[in-house]
Structure formats: structure tokens, C-alpha cells
One Martini backbone bead per residue (centre of mass of N, CA, C, O) as a GRO file, in nm:
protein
  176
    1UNK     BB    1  -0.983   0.827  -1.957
    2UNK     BB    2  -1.046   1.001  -2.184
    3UNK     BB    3  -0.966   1.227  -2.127
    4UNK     BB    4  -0.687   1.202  -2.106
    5UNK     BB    5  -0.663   1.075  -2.366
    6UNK     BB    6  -0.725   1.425  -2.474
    7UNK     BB    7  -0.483   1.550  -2.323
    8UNK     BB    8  -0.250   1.394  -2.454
    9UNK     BB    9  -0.312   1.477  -2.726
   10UNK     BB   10  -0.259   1.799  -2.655
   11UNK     BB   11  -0.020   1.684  -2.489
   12UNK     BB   12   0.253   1.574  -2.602
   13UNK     BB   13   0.499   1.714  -2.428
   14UNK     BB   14   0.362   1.545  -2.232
   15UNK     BB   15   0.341   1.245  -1.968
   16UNK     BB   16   0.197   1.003  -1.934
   17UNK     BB   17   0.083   0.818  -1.626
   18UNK     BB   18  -0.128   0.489  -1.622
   19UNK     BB   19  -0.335   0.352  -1.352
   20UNK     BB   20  -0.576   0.191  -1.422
   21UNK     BB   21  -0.659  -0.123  -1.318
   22UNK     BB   22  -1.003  -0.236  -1.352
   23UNK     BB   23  -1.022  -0.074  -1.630
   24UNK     BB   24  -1.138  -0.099  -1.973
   25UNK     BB   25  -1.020   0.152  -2.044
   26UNK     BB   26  -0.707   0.232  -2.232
   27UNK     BB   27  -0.511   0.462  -2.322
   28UNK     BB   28  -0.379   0.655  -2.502
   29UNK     BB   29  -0.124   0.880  -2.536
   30UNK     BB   30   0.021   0.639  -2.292
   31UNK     BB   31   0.157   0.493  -2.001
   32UNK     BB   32   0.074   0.193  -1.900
   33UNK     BB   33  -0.102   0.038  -1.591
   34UNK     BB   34  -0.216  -0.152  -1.385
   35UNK     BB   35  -0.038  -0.189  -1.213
   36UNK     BB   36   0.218  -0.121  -0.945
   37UNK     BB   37   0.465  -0.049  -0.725
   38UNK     BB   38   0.580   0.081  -0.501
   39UNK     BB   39   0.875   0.197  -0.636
   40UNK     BB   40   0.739   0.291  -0.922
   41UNK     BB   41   0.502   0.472  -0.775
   42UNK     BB   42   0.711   0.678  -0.660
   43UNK     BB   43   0.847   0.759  -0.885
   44UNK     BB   44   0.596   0.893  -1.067
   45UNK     BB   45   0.574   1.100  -0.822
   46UNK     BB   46   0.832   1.218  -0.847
   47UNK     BB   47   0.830   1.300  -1.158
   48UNK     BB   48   0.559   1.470  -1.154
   49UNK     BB   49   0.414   1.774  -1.245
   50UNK     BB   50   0.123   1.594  -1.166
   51UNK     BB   51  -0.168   1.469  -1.016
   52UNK     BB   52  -0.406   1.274  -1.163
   53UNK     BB   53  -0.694   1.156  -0.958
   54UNK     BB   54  -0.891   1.008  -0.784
   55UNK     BB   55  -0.976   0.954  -0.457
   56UNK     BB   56  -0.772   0.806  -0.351
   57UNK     BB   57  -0.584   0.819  -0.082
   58UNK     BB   58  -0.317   0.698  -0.124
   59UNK     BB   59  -0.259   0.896  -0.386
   60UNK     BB   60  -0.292   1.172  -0.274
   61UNK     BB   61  -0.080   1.139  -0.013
   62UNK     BB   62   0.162   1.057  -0.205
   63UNK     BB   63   0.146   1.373  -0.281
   64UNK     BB   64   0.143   1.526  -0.074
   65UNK     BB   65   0.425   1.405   0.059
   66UNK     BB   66   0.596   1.551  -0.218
   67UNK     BB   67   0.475   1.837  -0.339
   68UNK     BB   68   0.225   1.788  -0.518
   69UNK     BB   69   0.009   1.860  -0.761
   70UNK     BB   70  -0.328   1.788  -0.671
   71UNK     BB   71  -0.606   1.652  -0.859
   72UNK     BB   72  -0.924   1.556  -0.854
   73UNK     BB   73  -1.109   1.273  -0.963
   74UNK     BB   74  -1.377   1.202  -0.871
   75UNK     BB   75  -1.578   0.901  -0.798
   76UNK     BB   76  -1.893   0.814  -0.885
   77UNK     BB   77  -2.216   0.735  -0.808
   78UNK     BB   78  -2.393   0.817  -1.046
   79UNK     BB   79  -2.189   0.635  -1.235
   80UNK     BB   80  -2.104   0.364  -1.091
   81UNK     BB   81  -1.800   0.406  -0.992
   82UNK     BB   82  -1.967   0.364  -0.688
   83UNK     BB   83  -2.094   0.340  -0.380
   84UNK     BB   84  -1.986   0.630  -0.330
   85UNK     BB   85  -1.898   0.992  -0.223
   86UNK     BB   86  -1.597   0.968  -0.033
   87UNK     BB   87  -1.406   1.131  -0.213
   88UNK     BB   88  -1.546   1.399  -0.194
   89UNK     BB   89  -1.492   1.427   0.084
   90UNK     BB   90  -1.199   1.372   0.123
   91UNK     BB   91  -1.120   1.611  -0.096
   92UNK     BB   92  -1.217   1.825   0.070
   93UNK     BB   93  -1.096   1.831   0.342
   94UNK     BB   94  -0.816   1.879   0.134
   95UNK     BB   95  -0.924   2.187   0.025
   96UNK     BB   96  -0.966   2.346   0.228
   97UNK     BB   97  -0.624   2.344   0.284
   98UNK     BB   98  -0.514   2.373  -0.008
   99UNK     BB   99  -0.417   2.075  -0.072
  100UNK     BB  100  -0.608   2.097  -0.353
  101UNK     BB  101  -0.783   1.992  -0.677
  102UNK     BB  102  -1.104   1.977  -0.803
  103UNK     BB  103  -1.280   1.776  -0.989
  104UNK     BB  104  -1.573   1.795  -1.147
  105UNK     BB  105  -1.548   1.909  -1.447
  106UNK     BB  106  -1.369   1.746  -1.701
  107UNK     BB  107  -1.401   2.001  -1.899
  108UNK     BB  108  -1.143   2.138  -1.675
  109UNK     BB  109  -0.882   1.997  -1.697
  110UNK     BB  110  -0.704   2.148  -1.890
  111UNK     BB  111  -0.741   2.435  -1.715
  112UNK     BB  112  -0.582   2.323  -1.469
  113UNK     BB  113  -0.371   2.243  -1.553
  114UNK     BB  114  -0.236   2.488  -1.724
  115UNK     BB  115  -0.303   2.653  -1.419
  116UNK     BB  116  -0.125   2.540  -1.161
  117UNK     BB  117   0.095   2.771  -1.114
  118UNK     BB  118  -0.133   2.978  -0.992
  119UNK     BB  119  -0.147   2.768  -0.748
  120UNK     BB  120  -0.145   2.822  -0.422
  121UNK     BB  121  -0.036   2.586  -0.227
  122UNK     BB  122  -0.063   2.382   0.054
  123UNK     BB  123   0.054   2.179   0.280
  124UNK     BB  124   0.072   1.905   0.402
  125UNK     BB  125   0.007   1.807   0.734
  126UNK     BB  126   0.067   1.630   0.968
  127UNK     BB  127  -0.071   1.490   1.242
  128UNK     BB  128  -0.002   1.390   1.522
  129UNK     BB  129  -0.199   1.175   1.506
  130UNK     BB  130  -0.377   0.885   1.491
  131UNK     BB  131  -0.586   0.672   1.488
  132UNK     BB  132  -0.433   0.444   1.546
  133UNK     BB  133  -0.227   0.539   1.750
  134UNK     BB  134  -0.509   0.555   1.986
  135UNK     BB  135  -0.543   0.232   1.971
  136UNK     BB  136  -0.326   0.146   2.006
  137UNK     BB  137  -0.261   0.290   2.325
  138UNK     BB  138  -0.538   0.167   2.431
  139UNK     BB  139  -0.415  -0.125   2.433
  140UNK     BB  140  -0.138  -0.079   2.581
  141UNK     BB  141  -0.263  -0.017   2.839
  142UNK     BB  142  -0.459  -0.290   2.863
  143UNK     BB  143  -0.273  -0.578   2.852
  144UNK     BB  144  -0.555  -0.764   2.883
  145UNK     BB  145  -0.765  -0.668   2.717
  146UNK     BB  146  -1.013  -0.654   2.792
  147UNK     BB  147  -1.349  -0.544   2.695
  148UNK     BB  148  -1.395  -0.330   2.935
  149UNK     BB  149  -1.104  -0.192   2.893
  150UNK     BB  150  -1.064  -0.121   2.618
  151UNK     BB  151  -1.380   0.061   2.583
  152UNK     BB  152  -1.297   0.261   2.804
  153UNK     BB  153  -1.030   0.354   2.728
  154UNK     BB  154  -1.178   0.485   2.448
  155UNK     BB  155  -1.369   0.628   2.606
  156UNK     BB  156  -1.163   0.826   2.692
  157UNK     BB  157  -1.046   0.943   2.452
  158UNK     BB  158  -1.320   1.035   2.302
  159UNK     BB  159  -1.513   1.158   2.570
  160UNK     BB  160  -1.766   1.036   2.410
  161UNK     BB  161  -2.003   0.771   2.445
  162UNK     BB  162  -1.944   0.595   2.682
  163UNK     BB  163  -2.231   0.478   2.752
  164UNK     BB  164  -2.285   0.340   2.471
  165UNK     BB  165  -1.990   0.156   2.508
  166UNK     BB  166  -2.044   0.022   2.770
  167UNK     BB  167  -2.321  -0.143   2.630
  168UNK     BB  168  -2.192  -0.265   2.410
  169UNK     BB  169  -2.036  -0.435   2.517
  170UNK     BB  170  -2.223  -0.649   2.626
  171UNK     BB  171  -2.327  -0.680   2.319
  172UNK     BB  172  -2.048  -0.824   2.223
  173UNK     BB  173  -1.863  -1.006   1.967
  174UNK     BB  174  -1.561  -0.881   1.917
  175UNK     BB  175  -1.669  -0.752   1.657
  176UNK     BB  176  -1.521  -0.438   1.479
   0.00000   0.00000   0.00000
């Protein structure tokens, strides 16, 4: 939030707008939001010409599905941010297909900002299939629901650990 609030200072001409959430600390020379609306967080994704977020997936996939510039700031477990590291996980597998830049080192933020446009982003594909999808699926073919019935659509579906789940079964408690 200092670099943010820092680099509005240094881009007057641009308008930052910043969803802090339960951060302490809340940046000057910006717009800020505890939280917004989901109209309001969409207009601003919608005019935003950067968008540069901490690596929360709904936010990043909110930019990417807009086809805007997304910029990457994960949140790290060594600085206590996070409780671990998926933030760069997840951020990695979407720079792997060029739909974003990650930012490792907050002291190179304004020089990524500054030279967006001479990154060719590629557009983010959505998946045929979506892991939600393939769950509904094989519950709707099981319309029993037995969990026999269940983890073994689910176990032939994903192909592999079949006789693992199908032993989970056996001592589950229902509880996914």
C-alpha cells in the first residue's frame, strides 16, 4: 500500500483506486474503498488502464476477463501477508500463458507500470470445463447420490486413484 500510495504521488495524472479490505494502512493520493459493490468493482475494472491487485484470483480473473493489463502483487507468507504462497502459485500459472505480469520486486512497480504497453499480453482462454462443472456432472448422473455411487462417478471421471477413493469411501464421513 506505501508503493501504491508512492506512486500515485509520482503519476498525478493517473487516478489510482484502491480496495484496501482490512489493511491498516490506507494510502493517500488515491480513491479508496473499504470494500466495493460488485457494480461499483466492475466499473472500476472496467475504466481502470492497469490493474494492479495482490494475487486474490477473483480479482485478477475480474481483469483478465475485461482484457485488461494485469500486474501482480502477491501477497507472501514470509512477510506474514498470507498463510502461505498460493497467491504466486496461482499468479505463475497465468504468466506461464502471458495473461499477466507478475511483480516479484515492489521496487519495479512503476517501472511495469510505465512499459504495460509494450508488453503483448495474450488473452486469457477460458477452460472448456471448469472443475464446478465436472462435480455437477457427476452428481447429476448419480441422481441417488449414494456415496458409492458418487466417488466412483467422481473416480472415473478424474481416471487415476479410483481404488484410493473408492476405500476413502468406505471410511468417510461425508464430509468433503
Amino acid at each position: 500500500m506505501k508503493q501504491i500510495e508512492m506512486l500515485a504521488a509520482m503519476m498525478p495524472e493517473e487516478e489510482f483506486v484502491i480496495q484496501y479490505g482490512h489493511c491498516t494502512y490506507i494510502p493517500k493520493n488515491c480513491k479508496t474503498f473499504m470494500f466495493m459493490d460488485r457494480p461499483q468493482f466492475e466499473e472500476c475494472i472496467d475504466k481502470c488502464r492497469v490493474l494492479i491487485s495482490h494475487g486474490g484470483v477473483g480479482t485478477i480473473m475480474a481483469g483478465l476477463r475485461k482484457r485488461k493489463p494485469v500486474i501482480v502483487v502477491p501477497r507472501l507468507h514470509k512477510y506474514g501477508e498470507h498463510v502461505d504462497d498460493h497467491q504466486i502459485e496461482a499468479a505463475h500459472a497465468l504468466k506461464h500463458n502471458k495473461c499477466l505480469l507478475i511483480c516479484m520486486n515492489i521496487e519495479y512497480l512503476k517501472f511495469m507500470v510505465d512499459n504495460i504497453d509494450n508488453y503483448e499480453f495474450k488473452p486469457y482462454i477460458e477452460p472448456e470445463r471448469k472443475v464446478e462443472d465436472i462435480v455437477i456432472h457427476c452428481i447429476e448422473d448419480n441422481s441417488s447420490y449414494s456415496e458409492k455411487h458418487s466417488l466412483t462417478g467422481l473416480a472415473g471421471l478424474l481416471g487415476k486413484n479410483e481404488k484410493m477413493i473408492k476405500k476413502s469411501a468406505s471410511t468417510h464421513n461425508g464430509i468433503f
